[in-house]
Coordinates of N, CA and C in Angstrom, one line a residue:
X1 N 69.4 109.8 54.8 CA 69.7 108.5 54.6 C 69.7 107.7 56.0
X2 N 69.0 106.7 56.0 CA 68.8 105.9 57.2 C 69.7 104.7 57.2
X3 N 70.4 104.4 58.3 CA 71.3 103.3 58.4 C 70.5 102.1 59.0
X4 N 70.9 100.9 58.6 CA 70.2 99.7 59.2 C 70.9 99.4 60.5
X5 N 70.4 98.4 61.2 CA 70.9 98.0 62.5 C 72.4 97.6 62.5
X6 N 72.8 96.9 61.5 CA 74.2 96.4 61.4 C 75.1 97.6 61.2
X7 N 74.8 98.5 60.3 CA 75.6 99.7 60.1 C 75.7 100.6 61.3
X8 N 74.6 100.7 62.0 CA 74.6 101.6 63.3 C 75.5 100.9 64.3
X9 N 75.4 99.6 64.5 CA 76.2 98.9 65.5 C 77.7 99.1 65.1
X10 N 78.1 98.9 63.9 CA 79.4 99.0 63.5 C 80.0 100.4 63.7
X11 N 79.1 101.4 63.4 CA 79.5 102.8 63.6 C 79.7 103.1 65.0
X12 N 78.8 102.6 65.9 CA 78.9 102.9 67.3 C 80.1 102.2 67.9
X13 N 80.5 101.0 67.4 CA 81.7 100.4 67.9 C 82.9 101.1 67.5
X14 N 83.0 101.7 66.3 CA 84.2 102.5 65.9 C 84.3 103.8 66.8
X15 N 83.1 104.4 67.1 CA 83.1 105.6 67.9 C 83.6 105.3 69.3
X16 N 83.1 104.1 69.9 CA 83.5 103.7 71.2 C 85.0 103.5 71.3
X17 N 85.6 102.8 70.3 CA 87.0 102.6 70.2 C 87.8 103.9 70.1
X18 N 87.3 104.8 69.4 CA 87.9 106.1 69.2 C 87.9 106.9 70.6
X19 N 86.8 106.8 71.3 CA 86.7 107.4 72.6 C 87.7 106.8 73.6
X20 N 87.9 105.5 73.6 CA 88.8 104.9 74.5 C 90.2 105.3 74.1
X21 N 90.6 105.3 72.8 CA 91.9 105.7 72.4 C 92.2 107.2 72.8
X22 N 91.2 108.0 72.7 CA 91.4 109.4 73.0 C 91.6 109.6 74.6
X23 N 90.9 108.8 75.4 CA 91.0 108.9 76.8 C 92.4 108.4 77.2
X24 N 92.9 107.3 76.6 CA 94.3 106.8 76.9 C 95.3 107.9 76.5
X25 N 95.2 108.5 75.3 CA 96.1 109.5 74.9 C 96.1 110.7 75.8
X26 N 94.9 111.1 76.3 CA 94.7 112.2 77.2 C 95.4 111.9 78.5
X27 N 95.2 110.7 79.1 CA 95.9 110.4 80.3 C 97.4 110.3 80.1
X28 N 97.9 109.8 79.0 CA 99.3 109.7 78.8 C 99.9 111.1 78.7
X29 N 99.2 112.0 78.0 CA 99.6 113.4 77.8 C 99.7 114.1 79.2
X30 N 98.7 113.8 80.0 CA 98.7 114.5 81.3 C 99.8 114.0 82.2
X31 N 100.1 112.7 82.1 CA 101.3 112.1 82.9 C 102.6 112.7 82.4
X32 N 102.7 112.8 81.1 CA 104.0 113.3 80.5 C 104.1 114.8 80.9
X33 N 103.0 115.6 80.9 CA 103.1 117.0 81.2 C 103.3 117.3 82.7
X34 N 102.8 116.5 83.6 CA 102.8 116.8 85.0 C 104.0 116.2 85.7
X35 N 104.3 114.9 85.4 CA 105.3 114.2 86.2 C 106.7 114.8 86.1
X36 N 107.2 115.2 84.9 CA 108.5 115.8 84.9 C 108.7 117.0 85.8
X37 N 107.6 117.9 85.8 CA 107.7 119.0 86.7 C 107.8 118.6 88.2
X38 N 107.0 117.6 88.5 CA 107.0 117.1 89.9 C 108.4 116.5 90.2
X39 N 109.0 115.8 89.3 CA 110.3 115.2 89.6 C 111.4 116.2 89.6
X40 N 111.3 117.2 88.7 CA 112.4 118.2 88.6 C 112.4 119.1 89.8
X41 N 111.3 119.3 90.5 CA 111.2 120.1 91.7 C 111.8 119.5 92.9
X42 N 112.1 118.2 92.9 CA 112.7 117.5 94.0 C 114.2 117.4 93.9
X43 N 114.9 117.3 95.0 CA 116.3 117.3 95.0 C 116.9 115.9 94.8
X44 N 116.2 114.9 95.2 CA 116.7 113.5 95.1 C 116.5 112.9 93.7
X45 N 117.1 111.8 93.5 CA 116.9 111.1 92.2 C 115.5 110.6 92.0
X46 N 115.0 110.8 90.9 CA 113.6 110.3 90.6 C 113.6 109.4 89.4
X47 N 112.7 108.4 89.4 CA 112.6 107.4 88.4 C 111.2 107.3 87.9
X48 N 110.9 107.1 86.6 CA 109.6 107.0 86.1 C 108.9 105.7 86.4
X49 N 109.8 104.6 86.5 CA 109.2 103.3 86.7 C 110.0 102.5 87.7
X50 N 109.4 101.8 88.6 CA 110.0 101.0 89.6 C 109.3 99.6 89.6
X51 N 110.1 98.6 89.5 CA 109.6 97.2 89.6 C 110.2 96.5 90.7
X52 N 109.4 95.9 91.6 CA 110.0 95.4 92.8 C 109.4 94.0 93.1
X53 N 110.2 93.0 93.5 CA 109.8 91.7 93.8 C 109.4 91.6 95.3
X54 N 110.3 92.1 96.2 CA 110.1 92.2 97.6 C 110.4 93.6 98.1
X55 N 110.1 93.8 99.4 CA 110.3 95.2 99.9 C 111.7 95.7 99.8
X56 N 112.7 94.8 99.9 CA 114.1 95.3 99.9 C 114.8 95.1 98.6
X57 N 114.2 94.5 97.6 CA 114.9 94.1 96.4 C 114.2 94.6 95.1
X58 N 114.5 95.8 94.8 CA 114.0 96.3 93.5 C 114.8 95.6 92.3
X59 N 114.1 95.4 91.2 CA 114.7 94.7 90.1 C 115.5 95.7 89.3
X60 N 116.8 95.5 89.1 CA 117.6 96.4 88.2 C 117.1 96.4 86.8
X61 N 117.1 97.5 86.1 CA 117.5 98.8 86.4 C 116.4 99.7 86.9
X62 N 115.5 99.2 87.7 CA 114.4 99.9 88.2 C 114.5 100.1 89.7
X63 N 115.3 101.1 90.1 CA 115.5 101.4 91.5 C 114.3 101.9 92.3
X64 N 114.5 102.0 93.6 CA 113.4 102.5 94.4 C 113.9 103.6 95.3
X65 N 114.2 104.8 94.8 CA 114.6 105.9 95.6 C 113.3 106.8 95.7
X66 N 112.9 107.3 94.6 CA 111.6 108.1 94.5 C 111.0 107.8 93.2
X67 N 109.7 107.5 93.1 CA 109.1 107.1 91.9 C 108.1 108.2 91.5
X68 N 108.2 108.7 90.3 CA 107.3 109.6 89.7 C 106.7 109.0 88.5
X69 N 105.7 108.2 88.6 CA 105.2 107.4 87.5 C 104.5 106.1 88.0
X70 N 105.1 105.0 87.6 CA 104.5 103.7 87.9 C 105.4 102.9 88.8
X71 N 104.9 102.4 89.9 CA 105.6 101.4 90.8 C 104.8 100.1 90.7
X72 N 105.5 99.1 90.2 CA 104.9 97.8 90.0 C 105.5 96.8 91.1
X73 N 104.6 96.3 91.9 CA 105.1 95.4 93.0 C 104.6 94.0 92.7
X74 N 105.5 93.0 92.5 CA 105.1 91.7 92.2 C 104.7 90.9 93.4
X75 N 105.5 90.9 94.5 CA 105.2 90.1 95.7 C 104.8 91.1 96.8
X76 N 105.7 92.0 97.1 CA 105.3 93.0 98.1 C 105.9 94.3 97.7
X77 N 105.4 95.4 98.3 CA 105.7 96.7 97.9 C 107.0 97.2 98.4
X78 N 107.3 98.4 98.1 CA 108.6 99.0 98.4 C 108.4 100.2 99.3
X79 N 109.5 100.5 100.1 CA 109.3 101.5 101.1 C 110.0 102.8 100.5
X80 N 109.3 103.5 99.6 CA 109.8 104.7 99.0 C 108.5 105.5 98.6
X81 N 108.7 106.9 98.5 CA 107.5 107.7 98.1 C 107.2 107.4 96.6
X82 N 105.9 107.4 96.3 CA 105.4 107.1 95.0 C 104.5 108.3 94.6
X83 N 104.8 109.0 93.5 CA 104.0 110.0 92.9 C 103.4 109.5 91.6
X84 N 102.2 109.0 91.7 CA 101.6 108.3 90.5 C 100.8 107.1 90.9
X85 N 101.1 106.0 90.3 CA 100.4 104.7 90.5 C 101.3 103.7 91.1
X86 N 100.8 103.0 92.1 CA 101.5 101.8 92.6 C 100.5 100.7 92.4
X87 N 100.9 99.7 91.6 CA 100.1 98.6 91.3 C 100.8 97.3 91.9
X88 N 100.0 96.5 92.7 CA 100.6 95.4 93.3 C 99.8 94.1 93.0
X89 N 100.6 93.0 93.0 CA 99.9 91.7 92.7 C 99.5 91.1 94.1
X90 N 100.4 91.1 95.1 CA 100.1 90.5 96.4 C 99.9 91.6 97.4
X91 N 100.9 92.3 97.8 CA 100.9 93.3 98.8 C 101.6 94.6 98.3
X92 N 100.8 95.7 98.3 CA 101.4 97.0 98.0 C 101.8 97.7 99.2
X93 N 103.0 98.4 99.2 CA 103.4 99.1 100.4 C 104.3 100.2 100.0
X94 N 104.1 101.4 100.6 CA 105.0 102.5 100.3 C 105.0 103.4 101.5
X95 N 106.1 104.2 101.6 CA 106.2 105.2 102.6 C 105.0 106.2 102.5
X96 N 104.9 106.8 101.3 CA 103.9 107.8 101.0 C 103.4 107.5 99.6
X97 N 102.1 107.7 99.4 CA 101.4 107.6 98.1 C 100.8 108.9 97.8
X98 N 101.2 109.5 96.7 CA 100.6 110.7 96.1 C 99.9 110.3 94.8
X99 N 98.7 109.8 94.8 CA 98.1 109.3 93.6 C 97.2 108.2 93.9
X100 N 97.5 107.0 93.3 CA 96.6 105.8 93.5 C 97.5 104.6 93.8
X101 N 97.0 103.8 94.8 CA 97.6 102.5 95.1 C 96.5 101.5 94.9
X102 N 96.8 100.6 94.0 CA 95.8 99.5 93.6 C 96.4 98.2 93.7
X103 N 95.7 97.2 94.3 CA 96.3 95.9 94.5 C 95.3 94.8 94.4
X104 N 95.7 93.6 94.2 CA 94.9 92.4 94.2 C 94.7 91.9 95.6
X105 N 95.8 92.0 96.4 CA 95.8 91.5 97.7 C 95.4 92.6 98.7
X106 N 96.4 93.2 99.3 CA 96.2 94.3 100.3 C 97.2 95.4 100.0
X107 N 96.8 96.6 100.5 CA 97.6 97.8 100.3 C 97.9 98.4 101.7
X108 N 99.1 98.9 101.8 CA 99.4 99.6 103.1 C 100.4 100.7 102.8
X109 N 100.2 101.8 103.5 CA 101.1 102.9 103.4 C 101.0 103.8 104.7
X110 N 102.1 104.5 104.9 CA 102.0 105.4 106.1 C 101.2 106.6 105.8
X111 N 101.4 107.3 104.7 CA 100.6 108.4 104.3 C 100.0 108.2 102.9
X112 N 98.7 108.5 102.8 CA 98.0 108.4 101.5 C 97.4 109.7 101.2
X113 N 97.7 110.2 100.0 CA 97.1 111.4 99.4 C 96.5 111.0 98.1
X114 N 95.3 110.5 98.1 CA 94.7 110.1 96.8 C 93.7 108.9 97.1
X115 N 93.9 107.8 96.3 CA 93.0 106.7 96.3 C 93.7 105.4 96.6
X116 N 93.1 104.6 97.4 CA 93.6 103.2 97.7 C 92.5 102.2 97.4
X117 N 92.8 101.3 96.5 CA 91.8 100.3 96.1 C 92.3 98.9 96.2
X118 N 91.6 98.0 96.8 CA 91.9 96.6 97.0 C 90.7 95.8 97.3
X119 N 90.6 94.6 96.7 CA 89.4 93.8 97.1 C 89.4 93.3 98.5
X120 N 90.6 93.3 99.2 CA 90.7 92.7 100.5 C 90.9 93.7 101.6
X121 N 92.1 94.3 101.7 CA 92.4 95.2 102.8 C 93.2 96.4 102.4
X122 N 92.8 97.6 102.9 CA 93.6 98.8 102.8 C 93.9 99.4 104.2
X123 N 95.1 99.8 104.4 CA 95.4 100.4 105.7 C 96.4 101.5 105.5
X124 N 96.2 102.6 106.2 CA 97.1 103.8 106.1 C 97.0 104.5 107.4
X125 N 98.2 105.0 107.9 CA 98.2 105.8 109.1 C 97.6 107.1 109.0
X126 N 97.9 107.8 107.8 CA 97.3 109.1 107.6 C 96.6 109.1 106.2
X127 N 95.4 109.5 106.1 CA 94.6 109.5 104.9 C 94.1 110.9 104.5
X128 N 94.3 111.3 103.3 CA 93.7 112.4 102.7 C 93.2 112.0 101.4
X129 N 92.0 111.3 101.4 CA 91.5 110.8 100.1 C 90.5 109.7 100.4
X130 N 90.5 108.6 99.6 CA 89.5 107.6 99.7 C 90.1 106.2 99.7
X131 N 89.5 105.3 100.5 CA 89.8 103.9 100.5 C 88.6 103.1 100.1
X132 N 88.9 102.2 99.2 CA 87.8 101.3 98.7 C 88.3 99.9 98.8
X133 N 87.6 99.1 99.6 CA 88.0 97.7 99.7 C 87.1 97.0 100.7
X134 N 87.3 95.7 100.9 CA 86.5 94.9 101.8 C 86.7 95.5 103.3
X135 N 87.9 95.6 103.7 CA 88.3 96.2 105.0 C 89.2 97.4 104.8
X136 N 88.8 98.5 105.4 CA 89.6 99.7 105.3 C 89.9 100.2 106.8
X137 N 91.2 100.4 107.0 CA 91.7 100.8 108.3 C 92.4 102.2 108.1
X138 N 92.1 103.1 108.9 CA 92.7 104.5 108.8 C 93.1 105.0 110.1
X139 N 94.2 105.7 110.2 CA 94.6 106.4 111.4 C 93.9 107.8 111.4
X140 N 94.7 108.8 111.3 CA 94.2 110.2 111.3 C 94.0 110.7 109.9
X141 N 93.4 111.9 109.8 CA 93.2 112.5 108.5 C 91.8 112.5 108.1
X142 N 91.4 112.2 106.9 CA 90.0 112.2 106.6 C 89.8 111.9 105.1
X143 N 88.5 111.8 104.8 CA 88.1 111.5 103.4 C 86.9 110.6 103.4
X144 N 87.0 109.5 102.6 CA 85.9 108.5 102.5 C 86.4 107.1 102.5
X145 N 85.6 106.2 103.1 CA 85.9 104.8 103.2 C 84.7 104.1 102.7
X146 N 84.9 103.2 101.7 CA 83.8 102.4 101.2 C 84.2 100.9 101.3
X147 N 83.5 100.1 102.0 CA 83.8 98.7 102.2 C 82.8 98.0 103.1
X148 N 83.1 96.7 103.3 CA 82.3 96.0 104.3 C 82.5 96.4 105.7
X149 N 83.8 96.5 106.1 CA 84.1 97.0 107.4 C 85.1 98.2 107.3
X150 N 84.7 99.3 107.9 CA 85.5 100.5 107.9 C 85.8 101.0 109.3
X151 N 87.1 101.2 109.6 CA 87.6 101.6 110.9 C 88.5 102.8 110.8
X152 N 88.3 103.8 111.7 CA 89.1 105.0 111.7 C 89.4 105.4 113.1
X153 N 90.5 106.1 113.3 CA 90.8 106.6 114.7 C 89.9 107.8 115.0
X154 N 89.9 108.2 116.3 CA 89.0 109.2 116.8 C 89.1 110.6 116.1
X155 N 90.3 111.0 115.6 CA 90.5 112.3 115.0 C 90.3 112.3 113.5
X156 N 89.8 111.2 113.0 CA 89.6 111.1 111.5 C 88.3 111.8 111.2
X157 N 88.2 112.5 110.1 CA 87.1 113.3 109.6 C 86.7 112.8 108.2
X158 N 85.4 112.5 108.0 CA 84.9 112.1 106.7 C 83.7 111.2 106.8
X159 N 83.5 110.4 105.7 CA 82.3 109.6 105.6 C 82.7 108.2 105.4
X160 N 82.0 107.3 106.0 CA 82.2 105.8 105.8 C 80.9 105.2 105.3
X161 N 81.0 104.4 104.3 CA 79.9 103.7 103.7 C 80.2 102.2 103.7
X162 N 79.4 101.4 104.4 CA 79.6 100.0 104.4 C 78.7 99.3 105.4
X163 N 78.9 98.0 105.6 CA 78.0 97.2 106.5 C 78.3 97.6 107.9
X164 N 79.6 97.6 108.3 CA 80.0 98.0 109.7 C 80.9 99.2 109.6
X165 N 80.6 100.3 110.2 CA 81.4 101.5 110.1 C 81.7 102.0 111.5
X166 N 83.0 102.2 111.8 CA 83.4 102.5 113.2 C 84.4 103.6 113.2
X167 N 84.1 104.7 113.9 CA 85.1 105.8 114.1 C 85.3 105.8 115.7
X168 N 86.5 105.5 116.1 CA 86.8 105.4 117.5 C 86.2 106.6 118.3
X169 N 85.5 106.2 119.4 CA 84.9 107.3 120.3 C 83.4 107.5 119.9
X170 N 82.9 106.8 118.9 CA 81.5 106.9 118.5 C 80.9 105.6 118.4
X171 N 79.7 105.5 117.8 CA 79.0 104.3 117.6 C 79.5 103.5 116.4
X172 N 79.2 102.2 116.5 CA 79.4 101.4 115.3 C 78.1 101.4 114.5
X173 N 78.1 102.0 113.3 CA 76.9 102.2 112.6 C 76.8 101.4 111.3
X174 N 75.7 100.8 110.9 CA 75.6 100.2 109.7 C 75.3 101.2 108.5
X175 N 75.7 100.8 107.4 CA 75.4 101.6 106.1 C 76.2 102.9 106.0
X176 N 76.0 103.9 106.9 CA 76.7 105.2 106.8 C 77.1 105.7 108.1
X177 N 78.3 106.2 108.2 CA 78.8 106.8 109.4 C 79.6 108.1 109.0
X178 N 79.7 109.1 109.8 CA 80.4 110.3 109.4 C 80.9 111.0 110.7
X179 N 81.9 111.8 110.5 CA 82.3 112.8 111.5 C 83.0 113.9 110.8
X180 N 82.6 115.1 111.2 CA 83.1 116.4 110.6 C 83.7 117.3 111.6

């Protein structure tokens, strides 16, 4: 039995919706399975959600001691470790990120273990992962930087992809730069 174009399109749309729902459920199941173990193994108080207006003022009842889940920053980030996702509207900031830090404005952290994504600026003193944005600044560590301008300290190891790529102590190179 052959389906006409309209029937094929409708069937494909239902399959695409089903795939999206399955991916969301899979991600949710992964978070539910992994995060309680991470939080239980720590001695401090852990919270699954933290919502913060400014760096010093978390919104009750969403404190900022340690976050294992979602940290939502409305104006600026918070200075606590985040295990999971930190999403920010203006400026994201955390002491340490174990996971993903995504923002509309700029992102900053002392230590990054994972992914940092922003259309404007990403900066981190220590990187073990990737930074994707217009400007990426990194101290020591390594990984990958993708952006218009990428800058890293001399002991950074990894690959830079962008228009201007600079690792201190070497050349400023267009398109690709690396140090291993």
